[in-house]
PDB file of C-alpha atoms in Angstrom:
ATOM      1  CA  MET V  20      21.011 120.260 196.365  1.00 68.00           C
ATOM      2  CA  ALA V  21      19.771 117.417 198.665  1.00 79.00           C
ATOM      3  CA  TYR V  22      16.763 116.604 196.584  1.00 80.00           C
ATOM      4  CA  GLN V  23      18.751 116.310 193.244  1.00 80.00           C
ATOM      5  CA  HIS V  24      21.260 114.026 195.144  1.00 84.00           C
ATOM      6  CA  LEU V  25      18.533 111.836 196.309  1.00 84.00           C
ATOM      7  CA  GLY V  26      17.196 111.591 192.559  1.00 84.00           C
ATOM      8  CA  GLU V  27      13.957 113.517 193.267  1.00 85.00           C
ATOM      9  CA  VAL V  28      12.194 115.001 190.109  1.00 84.00           C
ATOM     10  CA  ASN V  29       9.735 117.292 191.991  1.00 86.00           C
ATOM     11  CA  ILE V  30      11.904 119.751 193.833  1.00 86.00           C
ATOM     12  CA  PRO V  31       9.735 121.890 196.279  1.00 87.00           C
ATOM     13  CA  LYS V  32      10.100 125.637 196.425  1.00 90.00           C
ATOM     14  CA  PHE V  33      11.284 127.418 199.496  1.00 91.00           C
ATOM     15  CA  THR V  34      10.774 130.710 201.188  1.00 92.00           C
ATOM     16  CA  VAL V  35      13.253 131.412 203.843  1.00 93.00           C
ATOM     17  CA  ILE V  36      12.440 134.332 206.380  1.00 93.00           C
ATOM     18  CA  VAL V  37      14.397 135.319 209.455  1.00 93.00           C
ATOM     19  CA  GLY V  38      12.643 136.890 212.284  1.00 91.00           C
ATOM     20  CA  GLN V  39      14.505 139.162 214.690  1.00 88.00           C
ATOM     21  CA  LYS V  40      13.088 140.106 217.880  1.00 84.00           C
ATOM     22  CA  ASN V  41      16.105 141.896 219.601  1.00 84.00           C
ATOM     23  CA  HIS V  42      16.748 145.173 217.946  1.00 84.00           C
ATOM     24  CA  HIS V  43      16.350 148.966 218.882  1.00 81.00           C
ATOM     25  CA  THR V  44      13.416 149.827 216.652  1.00 79.00           C
ATOM     26  CA  LYS V  45      10.160 150.941 218.303  1.00 79.00           C
ATOM     27  CA  LEU V  46       6.849 152.168 216.713  1.00 78.00           C
ATOM     28  CA  PHE V  47       4.526 154.704 217.742  1.00 75.00           C
ATOM     29  CA  GLN V  48       1.650 156.896 216.162  1.00 79.00           C
ATOM     30  CA  ALA V  49       2.589 160.401 215.674  1.00 81.00           C
ATOM     31  CA  GLY V  50       0.231 162.773 217.625  1.00 81.00           C
ATOM     32  CA  SER V  51      -1.106 160.022 219.800  1.00 78.00           C
ATOM     33  CA  PRO V  52      -0.310 158.347 223.158  1.00 75.00           C
ATOM     34  CA  ASP V  53      -1.720 155.181 221.989  1.00 80.00           C
ATOM     35  CA  ASN V  54       0.375 152.089 220.667  1.00 81.00           C
ATOM     36  CA  VAL V  55       0.203 151.151 217.185  1.00 82.00           C
ATOM     37  CA  PRO V  56      -2.730 148.723 216.505  1.00 82.00           C
ATOM     38  CA  PRO V  57      -1.950 145.039 216.305  1.00 83.00           C
ATOM     39  CA  GLY V  58      -1.114 143.777 212.832  1.00 84.00           C
ATOM     40  CA  THR V  59       0.694 147.041 211.852  1.00 85.00           C
ATOM     41  CA  VAL V  60       3.292 146.477 209.117  1.00 85.00           C
ATOM     42  CA  VAL V  61       6.046 148.892 208.269  1.00 87.00           C
ATOM     43  CA  ASP V  62       7.606 148.046 204.816  1.00 87.00           C
ATOM     44  CA  THR V  63       8.869 151.469 203.709  1.00 83.00           C
ATOM     45  CA  LYS V  64      10.963 154.563 204.927  1.00 87.00           C
ATOM     46  CA  ILE V  65      12.826 152.539 207.821  1.00 85.00           C
ATOM     47  CA  VAL V  66      13.572 149.425 206.027  1.00 83.00           C
ATOM     48  CA  HIS V  67      16.591 148.428 203.859  1.00 88.00           C
ATOM     49  CA  PRO V  68      16.444 150.165 200.416  1.00 85.00           C
ATOM     50  CA  ARG V  69      17.335 147.089 198.372  1.00 86.00           C
ATOM     51  CA  ASN V  70      16.687 143.963 200.577  1.00 89.00           C
ATOM     52  CA  TYR V  71      13.335 142.548 201.267  1.00 90.00           C
ATOM     53  CA  ASP V  72      12.454 143.189 205.005  1.00 91.00           C
ATOM     54  CA  PHE V  73       9.841 144.655 207.079  1.00 92.00           C
ATOM     55  CA  TYR V  74       8.577 145.420 210.689  1.00 90.00           C
ATOM     56  CA  MET V  75       5.427 143.834 212.100  1.00 89.00           C
ATOM     57  CA  CYS V  76       3.820 144.614 215.425  1.00 88.00           C
ATOM     58  CA  ALA V  77       1.319 141.521 215.510  1.00 85.00           C
ATOM     59  CA  GLN V  78       0.369 141.848 219.073  1.00 84.00           C
ATOM     60  CA  ALA V  79      -1.337 144.600 220.984  1.00 81.00           C
ATOM     61  CA  GLY V  80       1.106 146.688 222.959  1.00 73.00           C
ATOM     62  CA  MET V  81       0.879 147.138 226.619  1.00 72.00           C
ATOM     63  CA  ILE V  82       2.036 150.568 227.968  1.00 70.00           C
ATOM     64  CA  GLY V  83       4.570 152.601 226.088  1.00 66.00           C
ATOM     65  CA  THR V  84       6.099 152.168 222.771  1.00 68.00           C
ATOM     66  CA  SER V  85       5.301 149.142 220.522  1.00 74.00           C
ATOM     67  CA  ARG V  86       8.344 147.000 219.801  1.00 81.00           C
ATOM     68  CA  PRO V  87       7.877 145.151 216.368  1.00 87.00           C
ATOM     69  CA  ALA V  88       9.519 142.032 215.051  1.00 90.00           C
ATOM     70  CA  HIS V  89      11.855 142.549 212.093  1.00 91.00           C
ATOM     71  CA  TYR V  90      11.459 140.050 209.346  1.00 93.00           C
ATOM     72  CA  HIS V  91      14.132 139.533 206.674  1.00 93.00           C
ATOM     73  CA  VAL V  92      13.069 137.593 203.475  1.00 93.00           C
ATOM     74  CA  LEU V  93      16.219 135.765 202.310  1.00 94.00           C
ATOM     75  CA  ILE V  94      14.696 133.472 199.629  1.00 93.00           C
ATOM     76  CA  ASP V  95      11.224 133.554 198.163  1.00 93.00           C
ATOM     77  CA  GLU V  96      11.073 130.828 195.504  1.00 93.00           C
ATOM     78  CA  ILE V  97       7.288 130.444 196.114  1.00 94.00           C
ATOM     79  CA  GLY V  98       6.890 134.117 194.795  1.00 93.00           C
ATOM     80  CA  PHE V  99       4.559 135.573 197.456  1.00 93.00           C
ATOM     81  CA  SER V 100       3.353 139.107 196.955  1.00 94.00           C
ATOM     82  CA  PRO V 101       4.344 141.360 199.899  1.00 91.00           C
ATOM     83  CA  ASP V 102       0.600 141.519 201.195  1.00 92.00           C
ATOM     84  CA  ASP V 103       0.252 137.719 201.068  1.00 94.00           C
ATOM     85  CA  LEU V 104       3.643 137.030 202.859  1.00 93.00           C
ATOM     86  CA  GLN V 105       2.838 139.798 205.497  1.00 92.00           C
ATOM     87  CA  ASN V 106      -0.520 138.143 206.102  1.00 93.00           C
ATOM     88  CA  LEU V 107       0.877 134.751 206.353  1.00 93.00           C
ATOM     89  CA  ILE V 108       3.333 136.114 208.917  1.00 92.00           C
ATOM     90  CA  HIS V 109       0.586 137.901 210.872  1.00 92.00           C
ATOM     91  CA  SER V 110      -1.585 134.800 210.835  1.00 92.00           C
ATOM     92  CA  LEU V 111       1.365 132.645 212.073  1.00 92.00           C
ATOM     93  CA  SER V 112       1.524 135.007 215.317  1.00 90.00           C
ATOM     94  CA  TYR V 113      -1.767 133.592 216.295  1.00 90.00           C
ATOM     95  CA  VAL V 114      -1.267 129.935 216.224  1.00 90.00           C
ATOM     96  CA  TYR V 115       0.941 129.505 219.270  1.00 88.00           C
ATOM     97  CA  GLN V 116      -0.684 126.833 221.576  1.00 87.00           C
ATOM     98  CA  ARG V 117       0.251 128.437 224.840  1.00 86.00           C
ATOM     99  CA  SER V 118      -1.382 131.838 224.002  1.00 84.00           C
ATOM    100  CA  THR V 119      -5.000 132.733 223.121  1.00 86.00           C
ATOM    101  CA  THR V 120      -3.924 136.093 221.479  1.00 86.00           C
ATOM    102  CA  ALA V 121      -1.134 137.140 219.147  1.00 84.00           C
ATOM    103  CA  ILE V 122       2.573 136.786 220.164  1.00 85.00           C
ATOM    104  CA  SER V 123       5.258 139.058 219.212  1.00 85.00           C
ATOM    105  CA  ILE V 124       7.066 136.688 216.864  1.00 88.00           C
ATOM    106  CA  VAL V 125       5.563 133.833 214.751  1.00 90.00           C
ATOM    107  CA  ALA V 126       4.887 130.480 216.496  1.00 89.00           C
ATOM    108  CA  PRO V 127       7.430 128.270 214.473  1.00 90.00           C
ATOM    109  CA  ILE V 128      10.125 130.371 216.036  1.00 90.00           C
ATOM    110  CA  CYS V 129       8.891 129.884 219.554  1.00 88.00           C
ATOM    111  CA  TYR V 130       8.630 126.031 218.929  1.00 89.00           C
ATOM    112  CA  ALA V 131      12.099 126.170 217.608  1.00 88.00           C
ATOM    113  CA  HIS V 132      13.243 127.825 220.926  1.00 88.00           C
ATOM    114  CA  LEU V 133      11.321 125.057 222.909  1.00 87.00           C
ATOM    115  CA  ALA V 134      13.019 122.324 220.834  1.00 84.00           C
ATOM    116  CA  ALA V 135      16.395 123.751 221.149  1.00 85.00           C
ATOM    117  CA  TYR V 136      15.932 124.171 224.896  1.00 86.00           C
ATOM    118  CA  GLN V 137      14.887 120.451 225.204  1.00 81.00           C
ATOM    119  CA  MET V 138      17.755 119.414 223.179  1.00 79.00           C
ATOM    120  CA  GLY V 139      19.990 121.558 225.443  1.00 79.00           C
ATOM    121  CA  GLN V 140      18.672 119.584 228.525  1.00 76.00           C
ATOM    122  CA  PHE V 141      19.641 116.222 226.827  1.00 70.00           C
ATOM    123  CA  THR V 142      23.215 117.266 225.946  1.00 68.00           C
ATOM    124  CA  LYS V 143      24.489 118.873 229.137  1.00 66.00           C
ATOM    125  CA  PHE V 144      28.094 117.683 228.736  1.00 54.00           C
ATOM    126  CA  GLU V 145      29.124 119.113 232.148  1.00 51.00           C
ATOM    127  CA  ASP V 146      26.855 116.810 234.099  1.00 56.00           C
ATOM    128  CA  LEU V 147      27.885 113.598 232.207  1.00 53.00           C
ATOM    129  CA  ALA V 148      29.644 111.356 234.500  1.00 48.00           C
ATOM    130  CA  GLU V 149      32.109 108.758 233.156  1.00 47.00           C
ATOM    131  CA  THR V 150      30.234 106.130 235.271  1.00 47.00           C
ATOM    132  CA  SER V 151      26.933 106.996 233.548  1.00 52.00           C
ATOM    133  CA  SER V 152      24.649 103.959 233.141  1.00 53.00           C
ATOM    134  CA  GLY V 153      23.316 105.281 229.747  1.00 53.00           C
ATOM    135  CA  SER V 154      25.108 104.601 226.383  1.00 55.00           C
ATOM    136  CA  VAL V 155      27.718 107.212 225.562  1.00 54.00           C
ATOM    137  CA  THR V 156      29.411 107.559 222.243  1.00 59.00           C
ATOM    138  CA  SER V 157      32.402 109.731 221.421  1.00 56.00           C
ATOM    139  CA  VAL V 158      32.673 112.423 218.676  1.00 54.00           C
ATOM    140  CA  GLY V 159      36.304 113.392 218.755  1.00 62.00           C
ATOM    141  CA  ASN V 160      37.176 113.880 222.159  1.00 65.00           C
ATOM    142  CA  THR V 161      33.711 114.924 223.295  1.00 65.00           C
ATOM    143  CA  PRO V 162      31.461 112.487 224.830  1.00 66.00           C
ATOM    144  CA  VAL V 163      27.839 112.532 223.344  1.00 65.00           C
ATOM    145  CA  PRO V 164      24.995 110.919 225.377  1.00 66.00           C
ATOM    146  CA  GLU V 165      22.630 108.732 223.442  1.00 70.00           C
ATOM    147  CA  LEU V 166      19.220 110.527 223.025  1.00 69.00           C
ATOM    148  CA  PRO V 167      16.296 108.866 224.564  1.00 71.00           C
ATOM    149  CA  ARG V 168      13.822 106.956 222.244  1.00 76.00           C
ATOM    150  CA  LEU V 169      10.423 108.546 221.538  1.00 76.00           C
ATOM    151  CA  HIS V 170       7.231 106.796 222.331  1.00 80.00           C
ATOM    152  CA  GLU V 171       5.166 105.570 219.381  1.00 84.00           C
ATOM    153  CA  ASP V 172       2.319 107.721 220.059  1.00 82.00           C
ATOM    154  CA  VAL V 173       4.480 110.916 219.528  1.00 78.00           C
ATOM    155  CA  ARG V 174       7.075 109.620 217.161  1.00 76.00           C
ATOM    156  CA  SER V 175       5.307 111.155 214.082  1.00 78.00           C
ATOM    157  CA  SER V 176       3.820 114.425 215.525  1.00 76.00           C
ATOM    158  CA  MET V 177       5.123 117.748 216.774  1.00 66.00           C
ATOM    159  CA  PHE V 178       5.080 117.923 220.585  1.00 60.00           C
ATOM    160  CA  PHE V 179       6.627 120.457 223.062  1.00 55.00           C
ATOM    161  CA  CYS V 180       6.535 120.241 226.760  1.00 51.00           C
TER     162      CYS V 180
END
């Protein structure tokens, strides 16, 4: 483990959860035309019999059948109870800075998508000309442009455009 390799004594505990948005499961209320209420969690019957997973519909559905996010808990060294973990996941759907209501998947996943998109903009290899005025290094046969330096004001904080 990296912490042991660095000689650290206090090794932190991790909880690793994968959120899946694209799937074919939809939730509805039997005998009612209304969508399921926001915060609905399904962790029995339709989930894996041995693995720790659950469906959560954190946001209010528009018209039609609600489509939840599917969360798979891969590692839980912290030891969350199912209710505490589901409450944490539900709370994380309300902290996205671009929305005043709950979103369908937790905010850290949305921020990761934004960061990946921004990195994709910096590393467009097709547009890289050999006469580029920027500094270019090479990994194998692939040229890699040097990333721009961050301003001091944002260097130690999270920021997303």
